[in-house]
Coordinates of C-alpha atoms (C1' of nucleotides) in Angstrom, one line a residue:
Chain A
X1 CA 0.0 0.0 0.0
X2 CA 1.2 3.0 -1.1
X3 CA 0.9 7.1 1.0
X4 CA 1.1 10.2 0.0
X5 CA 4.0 11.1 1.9
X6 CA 3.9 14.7 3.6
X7 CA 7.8 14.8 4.2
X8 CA 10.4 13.0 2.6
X9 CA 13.0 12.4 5.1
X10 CA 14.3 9.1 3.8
X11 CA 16.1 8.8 0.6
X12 CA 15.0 4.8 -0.5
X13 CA 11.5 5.1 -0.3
X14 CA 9.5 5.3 -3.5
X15 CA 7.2 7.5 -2.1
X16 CA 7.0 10.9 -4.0
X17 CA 6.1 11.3 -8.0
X18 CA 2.7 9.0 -9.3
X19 CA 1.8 7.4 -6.4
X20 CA -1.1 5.6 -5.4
X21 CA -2.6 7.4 -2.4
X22 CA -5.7 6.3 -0.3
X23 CA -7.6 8.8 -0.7
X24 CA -7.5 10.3 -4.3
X25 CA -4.8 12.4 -5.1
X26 CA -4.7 14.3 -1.9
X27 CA -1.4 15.4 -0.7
X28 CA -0.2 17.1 2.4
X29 CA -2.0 14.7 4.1
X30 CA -0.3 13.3 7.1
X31 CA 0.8 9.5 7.0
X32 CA -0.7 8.4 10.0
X33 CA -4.1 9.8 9.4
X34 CA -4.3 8.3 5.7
X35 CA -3.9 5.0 8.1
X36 CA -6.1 6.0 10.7
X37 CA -8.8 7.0 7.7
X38 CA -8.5 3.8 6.3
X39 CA -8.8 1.7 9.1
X40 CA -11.6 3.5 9.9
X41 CA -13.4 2.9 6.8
X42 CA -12.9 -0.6 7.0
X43 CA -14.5 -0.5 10.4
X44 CA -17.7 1.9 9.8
X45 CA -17.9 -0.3 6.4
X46 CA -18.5 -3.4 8.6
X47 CA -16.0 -5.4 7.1
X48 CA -14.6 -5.3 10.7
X49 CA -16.9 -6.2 13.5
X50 CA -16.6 -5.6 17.1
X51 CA -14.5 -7.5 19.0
X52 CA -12.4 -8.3 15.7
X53 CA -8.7 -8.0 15.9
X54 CA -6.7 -5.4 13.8
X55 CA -3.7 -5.7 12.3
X56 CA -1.1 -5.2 14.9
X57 CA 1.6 -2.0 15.2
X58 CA 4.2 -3.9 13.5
X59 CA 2.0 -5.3 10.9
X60 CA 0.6 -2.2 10.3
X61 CA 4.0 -0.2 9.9
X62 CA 5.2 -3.2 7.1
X63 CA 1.9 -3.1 5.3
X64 CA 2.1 0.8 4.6
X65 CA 5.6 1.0 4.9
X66 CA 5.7 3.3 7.3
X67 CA 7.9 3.6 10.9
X68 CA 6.8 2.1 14.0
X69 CA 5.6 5.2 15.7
X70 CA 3.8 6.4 12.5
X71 CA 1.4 3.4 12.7
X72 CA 1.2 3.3 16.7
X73 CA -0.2 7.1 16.1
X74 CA -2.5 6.3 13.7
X75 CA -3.8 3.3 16.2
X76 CA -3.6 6.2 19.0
X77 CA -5.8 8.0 17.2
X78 CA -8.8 5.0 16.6
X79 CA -8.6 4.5 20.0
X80 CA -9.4 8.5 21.0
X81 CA -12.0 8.0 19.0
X82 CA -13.4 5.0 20.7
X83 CA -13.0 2.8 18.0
X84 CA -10.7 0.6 18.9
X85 CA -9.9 -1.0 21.9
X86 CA -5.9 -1.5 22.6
X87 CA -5.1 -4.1 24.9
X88 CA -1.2 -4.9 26.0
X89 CA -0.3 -8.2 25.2
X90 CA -3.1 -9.1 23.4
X91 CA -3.7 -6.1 20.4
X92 CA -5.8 -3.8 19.1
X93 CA -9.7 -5.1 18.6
X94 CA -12.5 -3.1 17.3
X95 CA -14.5 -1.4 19.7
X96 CA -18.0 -2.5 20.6
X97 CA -20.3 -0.1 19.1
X98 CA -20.4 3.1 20.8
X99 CA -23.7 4.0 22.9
X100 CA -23.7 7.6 22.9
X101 CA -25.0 10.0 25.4
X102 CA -26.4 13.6 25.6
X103 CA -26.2 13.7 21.7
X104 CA -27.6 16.5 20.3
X105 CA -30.2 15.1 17.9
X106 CA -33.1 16.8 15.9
X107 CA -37.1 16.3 17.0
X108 CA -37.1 14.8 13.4
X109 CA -34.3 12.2 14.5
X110 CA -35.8 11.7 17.9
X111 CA -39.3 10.5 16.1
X112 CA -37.4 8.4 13.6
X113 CA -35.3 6.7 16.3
X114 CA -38.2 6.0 18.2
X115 CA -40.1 4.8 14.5
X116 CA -42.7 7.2 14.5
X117 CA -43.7 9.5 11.4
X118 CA -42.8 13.2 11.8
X119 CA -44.3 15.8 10.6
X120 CA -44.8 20.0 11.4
X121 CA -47.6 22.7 10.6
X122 CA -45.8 26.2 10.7
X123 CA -47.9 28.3 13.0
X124 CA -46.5 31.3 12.1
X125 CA -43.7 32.7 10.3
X126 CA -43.1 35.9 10.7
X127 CA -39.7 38.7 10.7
X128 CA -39.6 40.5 14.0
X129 CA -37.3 43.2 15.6
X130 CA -38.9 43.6 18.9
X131 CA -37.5 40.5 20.7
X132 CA -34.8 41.8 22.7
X133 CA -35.0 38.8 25.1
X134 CA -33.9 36.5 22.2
X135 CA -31.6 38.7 20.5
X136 CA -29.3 38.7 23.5
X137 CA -29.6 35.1 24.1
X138 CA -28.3 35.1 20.5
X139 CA -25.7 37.1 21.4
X140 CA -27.1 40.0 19.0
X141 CA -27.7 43.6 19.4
X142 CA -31.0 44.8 20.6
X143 CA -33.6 45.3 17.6
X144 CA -32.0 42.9 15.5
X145 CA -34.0 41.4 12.3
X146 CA -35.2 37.9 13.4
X147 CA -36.8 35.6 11.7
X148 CA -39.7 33.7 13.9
X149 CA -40.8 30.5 13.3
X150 CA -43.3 28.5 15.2
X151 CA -44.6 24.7 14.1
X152 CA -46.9 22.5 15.7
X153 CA -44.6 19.1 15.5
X154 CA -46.6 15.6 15.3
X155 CA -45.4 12.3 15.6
X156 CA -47.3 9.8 14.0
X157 CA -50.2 12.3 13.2
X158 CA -50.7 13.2 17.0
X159 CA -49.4 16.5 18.4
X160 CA -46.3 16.1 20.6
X161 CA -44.4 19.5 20.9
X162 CA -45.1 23.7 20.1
X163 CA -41.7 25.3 19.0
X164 CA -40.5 28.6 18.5
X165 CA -37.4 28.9 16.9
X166 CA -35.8 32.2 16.1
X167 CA -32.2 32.8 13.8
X168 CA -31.0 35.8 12.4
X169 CA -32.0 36.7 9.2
X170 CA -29.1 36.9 7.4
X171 CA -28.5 33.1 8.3
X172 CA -31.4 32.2 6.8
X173 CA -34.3 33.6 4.4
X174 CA -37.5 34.0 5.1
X175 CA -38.8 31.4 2.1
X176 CA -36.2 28.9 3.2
X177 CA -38.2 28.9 6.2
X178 CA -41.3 28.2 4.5
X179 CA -39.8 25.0 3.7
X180 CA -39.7 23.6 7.4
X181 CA -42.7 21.6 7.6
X182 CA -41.3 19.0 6.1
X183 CA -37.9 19.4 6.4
X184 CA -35.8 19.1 9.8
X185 CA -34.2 22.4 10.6
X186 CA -31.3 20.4 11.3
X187 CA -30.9 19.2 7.7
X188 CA -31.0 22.7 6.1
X189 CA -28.8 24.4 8.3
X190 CA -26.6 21.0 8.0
X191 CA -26.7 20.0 4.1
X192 CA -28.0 23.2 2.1
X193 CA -26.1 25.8 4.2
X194 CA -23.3 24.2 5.3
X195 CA -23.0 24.9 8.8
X196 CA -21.5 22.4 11.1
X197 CA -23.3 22.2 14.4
X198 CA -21.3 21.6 17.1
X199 CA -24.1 21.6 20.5
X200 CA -26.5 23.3 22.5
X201 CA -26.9 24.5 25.6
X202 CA -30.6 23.6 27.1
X203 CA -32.8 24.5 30.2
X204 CA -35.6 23.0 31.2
X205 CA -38.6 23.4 33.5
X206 CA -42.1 22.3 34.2
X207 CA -45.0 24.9 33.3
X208 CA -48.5 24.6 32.5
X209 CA -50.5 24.8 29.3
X210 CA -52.0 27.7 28.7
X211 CA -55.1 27.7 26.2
X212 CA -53.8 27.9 23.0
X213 CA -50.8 25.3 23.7
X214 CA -53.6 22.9 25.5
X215 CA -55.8 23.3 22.7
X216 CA -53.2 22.7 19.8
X217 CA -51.3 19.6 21.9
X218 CA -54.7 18.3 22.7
X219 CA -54.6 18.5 26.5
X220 CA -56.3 19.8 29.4
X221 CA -55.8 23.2 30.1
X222 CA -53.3 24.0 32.8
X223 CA -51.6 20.7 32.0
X224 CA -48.0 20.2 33.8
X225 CA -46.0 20.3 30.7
X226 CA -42.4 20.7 29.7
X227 CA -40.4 23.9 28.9
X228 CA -37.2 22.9 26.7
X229 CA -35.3 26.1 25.9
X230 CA -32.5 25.7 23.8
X231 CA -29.4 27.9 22.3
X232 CA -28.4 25.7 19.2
X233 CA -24.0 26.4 18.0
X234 CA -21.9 25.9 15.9
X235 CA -18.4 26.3 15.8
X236 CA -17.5 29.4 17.5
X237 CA -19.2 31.2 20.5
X238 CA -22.2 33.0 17.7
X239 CA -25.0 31.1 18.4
X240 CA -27.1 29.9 15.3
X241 CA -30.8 29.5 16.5
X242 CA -32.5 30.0 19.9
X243 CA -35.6 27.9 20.5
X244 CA -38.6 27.5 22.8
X245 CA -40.5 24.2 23.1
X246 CA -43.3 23.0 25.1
X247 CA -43.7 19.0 25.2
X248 CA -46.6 17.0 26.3
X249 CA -44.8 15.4 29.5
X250 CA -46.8 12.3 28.9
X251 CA -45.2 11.8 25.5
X252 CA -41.9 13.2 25.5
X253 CA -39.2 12.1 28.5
X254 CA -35.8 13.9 28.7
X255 CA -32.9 11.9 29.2
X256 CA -29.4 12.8 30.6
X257 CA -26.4 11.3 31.7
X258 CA -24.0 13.0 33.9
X259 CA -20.5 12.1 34.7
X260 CA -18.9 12.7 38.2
Chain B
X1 CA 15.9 17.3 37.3
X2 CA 16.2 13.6 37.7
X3 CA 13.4 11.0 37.3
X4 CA 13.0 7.6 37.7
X5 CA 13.2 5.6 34.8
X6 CA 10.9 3.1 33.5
X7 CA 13.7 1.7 31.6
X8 CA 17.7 1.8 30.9
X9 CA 18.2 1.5 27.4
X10 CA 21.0 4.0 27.0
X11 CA 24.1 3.2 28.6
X12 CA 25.3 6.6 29.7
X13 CA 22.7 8.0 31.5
X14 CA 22.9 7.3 35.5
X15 CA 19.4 7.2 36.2
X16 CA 19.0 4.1 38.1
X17 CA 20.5 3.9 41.8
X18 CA 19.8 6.8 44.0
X19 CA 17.9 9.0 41.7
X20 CA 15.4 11.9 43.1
X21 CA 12.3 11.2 42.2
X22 CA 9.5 14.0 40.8
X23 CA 7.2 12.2 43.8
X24 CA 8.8 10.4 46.7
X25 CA 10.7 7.4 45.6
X26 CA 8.0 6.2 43.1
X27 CA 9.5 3.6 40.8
X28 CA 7.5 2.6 37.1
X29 CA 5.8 5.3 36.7
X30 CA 6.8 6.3 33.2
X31 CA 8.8 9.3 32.1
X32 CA 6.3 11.0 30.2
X33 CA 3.8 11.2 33.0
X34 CA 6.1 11.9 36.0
X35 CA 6.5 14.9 33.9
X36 CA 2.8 15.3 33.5
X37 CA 2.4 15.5 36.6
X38 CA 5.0 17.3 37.4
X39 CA 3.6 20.4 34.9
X40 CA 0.4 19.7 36.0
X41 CA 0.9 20.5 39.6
X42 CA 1.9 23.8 38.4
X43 CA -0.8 24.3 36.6
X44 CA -3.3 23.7 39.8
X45 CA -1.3 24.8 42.3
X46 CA -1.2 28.1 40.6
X47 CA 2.4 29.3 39.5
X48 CA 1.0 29.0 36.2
X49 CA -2.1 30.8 35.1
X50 CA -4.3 31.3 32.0
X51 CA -2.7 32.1 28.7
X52 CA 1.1 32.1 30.7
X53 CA 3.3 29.8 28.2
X54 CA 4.5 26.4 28.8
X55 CA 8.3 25.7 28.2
X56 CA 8.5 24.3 25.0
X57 CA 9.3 20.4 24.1
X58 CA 12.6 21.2 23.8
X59 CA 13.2 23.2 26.6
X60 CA 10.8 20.4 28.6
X61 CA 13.6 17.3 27.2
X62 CA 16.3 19.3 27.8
X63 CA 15.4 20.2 31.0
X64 CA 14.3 16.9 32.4
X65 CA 17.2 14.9 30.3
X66 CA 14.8 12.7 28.3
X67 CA 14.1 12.8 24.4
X68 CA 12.1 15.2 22.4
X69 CA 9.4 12.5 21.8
X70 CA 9.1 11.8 25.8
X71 CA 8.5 15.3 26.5
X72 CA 6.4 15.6 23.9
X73 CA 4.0 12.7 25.3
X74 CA 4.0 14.5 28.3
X75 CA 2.7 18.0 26.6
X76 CA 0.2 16.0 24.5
X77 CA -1.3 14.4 27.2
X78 CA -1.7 17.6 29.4
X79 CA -3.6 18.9 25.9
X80 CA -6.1 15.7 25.9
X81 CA -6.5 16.5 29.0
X82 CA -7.9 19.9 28.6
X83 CA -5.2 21.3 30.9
X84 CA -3.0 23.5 27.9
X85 CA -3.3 24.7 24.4
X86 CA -0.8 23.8 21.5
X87 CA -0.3 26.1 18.8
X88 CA 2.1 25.6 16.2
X89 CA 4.4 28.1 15.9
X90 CA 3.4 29.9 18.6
X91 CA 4.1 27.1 21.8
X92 CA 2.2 25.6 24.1
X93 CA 0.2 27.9 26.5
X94 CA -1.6 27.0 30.2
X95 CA -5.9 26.8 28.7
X96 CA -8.6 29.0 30.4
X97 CA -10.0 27.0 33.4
X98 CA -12.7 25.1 31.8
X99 CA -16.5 25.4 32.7
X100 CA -17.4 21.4 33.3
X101 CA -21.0 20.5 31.5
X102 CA -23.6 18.0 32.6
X103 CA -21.5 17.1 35.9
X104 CA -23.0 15.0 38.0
X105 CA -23.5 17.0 41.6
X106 CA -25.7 16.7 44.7
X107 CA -28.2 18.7 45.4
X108 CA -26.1 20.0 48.6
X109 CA -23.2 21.3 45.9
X110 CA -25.8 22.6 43.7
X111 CA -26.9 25.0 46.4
X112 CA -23.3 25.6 47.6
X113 CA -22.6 26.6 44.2
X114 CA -25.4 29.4 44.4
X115 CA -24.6 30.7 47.5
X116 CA -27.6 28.9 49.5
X117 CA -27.3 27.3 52.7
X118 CA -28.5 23.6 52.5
X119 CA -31.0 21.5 54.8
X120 CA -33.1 18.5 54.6
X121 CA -36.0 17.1 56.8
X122 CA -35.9 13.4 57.2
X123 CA -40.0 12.5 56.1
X124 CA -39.5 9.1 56.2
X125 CA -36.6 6.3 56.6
X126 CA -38.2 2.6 56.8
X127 CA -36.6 -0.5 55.3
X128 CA -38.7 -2.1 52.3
X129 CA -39.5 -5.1 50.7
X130 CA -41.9 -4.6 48.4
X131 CA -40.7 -2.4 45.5
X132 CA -40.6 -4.3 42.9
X133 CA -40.1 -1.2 40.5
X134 CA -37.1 0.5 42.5
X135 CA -35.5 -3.2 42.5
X136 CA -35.7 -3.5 39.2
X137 CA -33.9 -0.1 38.0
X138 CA -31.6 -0.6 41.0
X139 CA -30.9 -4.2 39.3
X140 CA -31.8 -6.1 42.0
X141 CA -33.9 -8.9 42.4
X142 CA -37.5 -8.5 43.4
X143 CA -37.8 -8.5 47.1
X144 CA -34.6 -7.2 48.1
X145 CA -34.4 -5.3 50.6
X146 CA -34.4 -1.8 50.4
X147 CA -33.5 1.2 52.5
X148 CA -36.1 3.9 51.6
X149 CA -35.3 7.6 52.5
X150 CA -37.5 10.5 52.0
X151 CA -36.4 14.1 52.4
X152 CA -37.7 17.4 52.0
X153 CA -34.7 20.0 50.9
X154 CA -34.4 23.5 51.7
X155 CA -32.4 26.1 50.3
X156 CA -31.6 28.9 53.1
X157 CA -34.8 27.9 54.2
X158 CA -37.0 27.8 51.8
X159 CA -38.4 24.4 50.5
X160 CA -36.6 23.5 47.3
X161 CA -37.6 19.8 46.6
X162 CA -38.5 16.4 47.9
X163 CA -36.7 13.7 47.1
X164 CA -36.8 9.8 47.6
X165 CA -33.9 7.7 48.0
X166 CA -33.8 4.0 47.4
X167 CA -30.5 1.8 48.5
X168 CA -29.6 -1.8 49.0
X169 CA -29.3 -2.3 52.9
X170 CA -26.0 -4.0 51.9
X171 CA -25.2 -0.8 50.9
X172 CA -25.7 1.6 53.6
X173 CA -27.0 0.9 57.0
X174 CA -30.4 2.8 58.5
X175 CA -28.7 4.2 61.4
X176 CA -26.0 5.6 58.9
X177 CA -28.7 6.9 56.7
X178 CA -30.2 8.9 59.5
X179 CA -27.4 11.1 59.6
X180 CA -28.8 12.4 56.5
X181 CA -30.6 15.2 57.7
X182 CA -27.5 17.0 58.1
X183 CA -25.1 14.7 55.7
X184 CA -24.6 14.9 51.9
X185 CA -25.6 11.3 50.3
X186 CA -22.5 11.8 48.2
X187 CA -20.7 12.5 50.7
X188 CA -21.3 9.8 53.1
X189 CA -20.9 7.5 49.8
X190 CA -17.4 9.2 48.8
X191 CA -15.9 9.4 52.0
X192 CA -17.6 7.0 54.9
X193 CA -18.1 4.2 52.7
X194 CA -15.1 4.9 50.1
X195 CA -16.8 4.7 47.2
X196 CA -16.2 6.1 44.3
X197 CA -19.3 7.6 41.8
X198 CA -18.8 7.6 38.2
X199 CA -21.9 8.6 36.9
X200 CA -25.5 9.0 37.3
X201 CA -28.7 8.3 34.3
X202 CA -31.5 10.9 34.9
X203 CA -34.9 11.5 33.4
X204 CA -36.7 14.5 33.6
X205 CA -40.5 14.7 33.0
X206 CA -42.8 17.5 34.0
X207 CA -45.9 16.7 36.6
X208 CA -48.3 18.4 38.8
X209 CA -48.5 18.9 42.6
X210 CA -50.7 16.4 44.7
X211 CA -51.8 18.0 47.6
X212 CA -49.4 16.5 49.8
X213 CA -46.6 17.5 47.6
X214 CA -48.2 21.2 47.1
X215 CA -48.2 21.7 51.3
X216 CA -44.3 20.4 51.5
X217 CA -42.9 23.0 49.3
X218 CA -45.7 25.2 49.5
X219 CA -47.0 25.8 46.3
X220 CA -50.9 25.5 45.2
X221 CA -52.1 22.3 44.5
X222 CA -51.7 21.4 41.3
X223 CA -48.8 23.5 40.0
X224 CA -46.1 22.1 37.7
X225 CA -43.2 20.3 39.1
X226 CA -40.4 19.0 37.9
X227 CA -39.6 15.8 37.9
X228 CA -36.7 13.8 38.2
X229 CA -35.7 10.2 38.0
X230 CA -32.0 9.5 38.8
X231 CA -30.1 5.9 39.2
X232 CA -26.5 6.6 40.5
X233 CA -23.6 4.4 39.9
X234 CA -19.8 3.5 40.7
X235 CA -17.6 2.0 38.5
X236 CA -19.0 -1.1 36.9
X237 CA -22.8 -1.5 36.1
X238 CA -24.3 -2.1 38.9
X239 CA -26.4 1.0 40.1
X240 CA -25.9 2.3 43.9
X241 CA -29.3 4.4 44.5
X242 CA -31.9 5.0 42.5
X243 CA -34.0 8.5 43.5
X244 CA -37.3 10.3 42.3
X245 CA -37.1 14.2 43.3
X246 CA -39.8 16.5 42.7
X247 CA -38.8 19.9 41.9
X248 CA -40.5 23.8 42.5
X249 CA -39.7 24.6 39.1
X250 CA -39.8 28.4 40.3
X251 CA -36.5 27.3 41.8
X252 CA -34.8 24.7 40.0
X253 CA -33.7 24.6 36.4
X254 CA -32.6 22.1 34.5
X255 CA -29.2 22.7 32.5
X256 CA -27.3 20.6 30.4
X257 CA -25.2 20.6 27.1
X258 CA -25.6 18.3 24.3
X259 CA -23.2 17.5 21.5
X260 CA -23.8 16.6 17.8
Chain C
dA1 C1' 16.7 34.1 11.6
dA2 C1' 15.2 31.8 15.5
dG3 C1' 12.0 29.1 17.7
dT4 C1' 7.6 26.4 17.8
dG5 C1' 4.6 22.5 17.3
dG6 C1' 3.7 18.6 13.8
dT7 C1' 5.4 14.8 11.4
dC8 C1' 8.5 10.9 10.8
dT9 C1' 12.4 7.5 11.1
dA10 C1' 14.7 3.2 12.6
dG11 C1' 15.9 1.3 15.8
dA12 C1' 15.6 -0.2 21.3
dC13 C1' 13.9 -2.6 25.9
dC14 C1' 10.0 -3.8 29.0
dA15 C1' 6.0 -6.4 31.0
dC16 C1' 2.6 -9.3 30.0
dG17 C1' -0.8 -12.8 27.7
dG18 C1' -1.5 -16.9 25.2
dC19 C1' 0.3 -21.0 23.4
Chain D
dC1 C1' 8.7 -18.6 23.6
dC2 C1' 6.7 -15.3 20.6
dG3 C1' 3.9 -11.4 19.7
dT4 C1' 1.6 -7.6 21.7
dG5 C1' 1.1 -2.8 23.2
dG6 C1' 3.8 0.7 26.1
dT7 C1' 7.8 3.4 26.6
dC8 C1' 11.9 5.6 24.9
dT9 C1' 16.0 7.5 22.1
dA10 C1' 18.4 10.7 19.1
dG11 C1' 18.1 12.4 15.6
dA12 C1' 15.5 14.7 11.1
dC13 C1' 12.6 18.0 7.9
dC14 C1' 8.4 20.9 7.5
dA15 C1' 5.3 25.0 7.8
dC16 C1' 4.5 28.5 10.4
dT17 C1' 4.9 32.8 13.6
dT18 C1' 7.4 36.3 15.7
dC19 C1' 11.0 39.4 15.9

DNA sequence: AAGTGGTCTAGACCACGGC
DNA sequence: CCGTGGTCTAGACCACTTC
């Protein structure tokens, strides 16, 4: 197997002019991460299994030609990511898949993990500049152009959630709003805009239903119900989107883990 | 600065025999880490603050006598651990302290941490046979026996929560529990009975006040609460406690971070 | 130009698990 | 006994920042 190499410190190896790289004809890539990215695909494309053994350190540096420490950091790496497990004595064995906690998932990915259809009727979509409250939980100047959106969100055709979302409106148009009721807000800032999310920062309480939420969520009024406010980011300290939910409590549990 | 070596593989260097150690007269603890620690303490003890830079891997080998690569592993694990910043070019400086997200903290640190004094009033502490629910998310067989402990928490006096507490009696004796009134549960666990919490599942659902609940922390009847499942462990998967706290949710918010 | 972190080499010895 | 990961050496070149 041939690398890209990024330096060329030794004078034997064949490693510069046509070569055969892993990934295209990328260069400047590092050697141990060409490794680490294709061990990795040959995990995530199953042909390893959990609990399988990988080639060892040594193997590893004669198959790619490479120094010992070169593969151990590419082996390093898998196993910061949880990967790969690296016992002494015994090797390096994929990792059993990863259970993750306190992910931050869509409403749209929550239903579909939980097999249940989604779908959203925009209450309102409107562009405001009176919601000083929310601009500086956006970290915006007062009287800043928002855009407001707020969608009645089902689950199989019954009514779990009101949310309010707000983002500024340079982020994103008002008529690529109009799309959201049947697209996860997720996806477009994800795929069509490009923006990476990185997490949010959430609060939560217990409130009651007033009329309008009761009547539209299809419970009593004054209902215990709960309040899910959430500041959604990307990269960067600039948050993206601040939103306001209200959850049936009898459909919709919140689920943590906290490490000591 | 001499350290203990892990091993002798050059001939020259006298670092076997008498050597001063970075802690006592600690032997196999490798190179890398003694100097870990050794910048670490630094770090905490604070003769290094925020932004100051970090001598450089060079400077670091030099100074303790080992190779660039060893004081390198010593600098890259102080930057998994969140302790330092790398930047090419630029060096390797001491990171902001960081804010911790979705730790796991008792209710009397909670309180501590806002600048509230912290009470509880024992409501009830019976043993228990018969809770075939608690047993199961405390993984216990149905029938065991159970040590049941009800508070009601204040906050400089002013009623914050209620909150049951299930144990094994294996666990934790009654007349040790009764010391509870005045006793963090965490701290009775982490100190008294040395052991050591790793992490704790909760689940947060929103409910209303029953009138027993509404005269306790003296709210009307009725009003939404916060509720809050949580099963505590140590190391290894078998759960500790398992407890059910009902929240003013005038007082208590709910805070935690998620990831994508 | 000097210094930094990032990458890389081609070796080495150690403790330990499985055969 | 052999192979494994863990530790360690004594160098090297690179891209980059700072002065």
């Amino acid at each position: 197997m041939k690398l890209t190499p990024l330096i060329n410190s030794s004078e034997g190896l064949e490693r510069s002019g046509p070569s055969i790289s892993l990934i295209g004809m990328e260069r400047k890539i590092p050697l141990y991460k060409q490794i680490h990215s294709a061990i990795k695909q040959r995990i995530q494309s199953g042909e390893l299994k959990a609990g399988d053994p990988i080639d060892s350190e040594r193997v590893v540096a004669k198959h790619y030609g490479v120094s010992l420490m070169t593969a151990r950091h590419a082996l390093k790496e898998l196993e910061l990511e949880g990967l790969v497990l690296r016992r002494p004595a015994v090797g390096t064995l994929v990792a059993p898949p990863r259970i993750q906690f306190n992910k931050l998932i869509s409403f749209s990915e929550q239903m579909a993990s939980r097999g249940l259809a989604v779908h959203s009727k925009i209450l309102a979509l409107v562009v405001t500049k009176k919601e000083d409250e929310v601009s500086s939980r956006l970290s915006l100047p007062c009287g800043s152009t928002l855009i407001k959106l707020e969608r009645l969100r089902f689950g199989d055709n019954d009514p779990f959630a009101i949310e309010v979302t707000y983002f500024a409106q340079k982020d994103l148009s008002k008529n690529r709003a109009e799309t959201l009721n049947r697209r996860s807000l997720f996806g477009l800032f994800e795929n069509e805009l490009q923006r990476k999310l990185a997490y949010a920062d959430e609060e939560v309480d217990a409130t009651a239903a007033d009329p309008r939420t009761a009547k539209f969520l299809k419970i009593p009024q004054g209902a215990p119900i709960l309040r899910i406010r959430q500041i959604l980011y990307t990269a960067g300290p600039q948050p993206i989107a601040f939103s306001r939910g209200l959850y049936r409590s009898d459909r919709h549990s919140f689920v943590i883990r906290r490490f000591r």
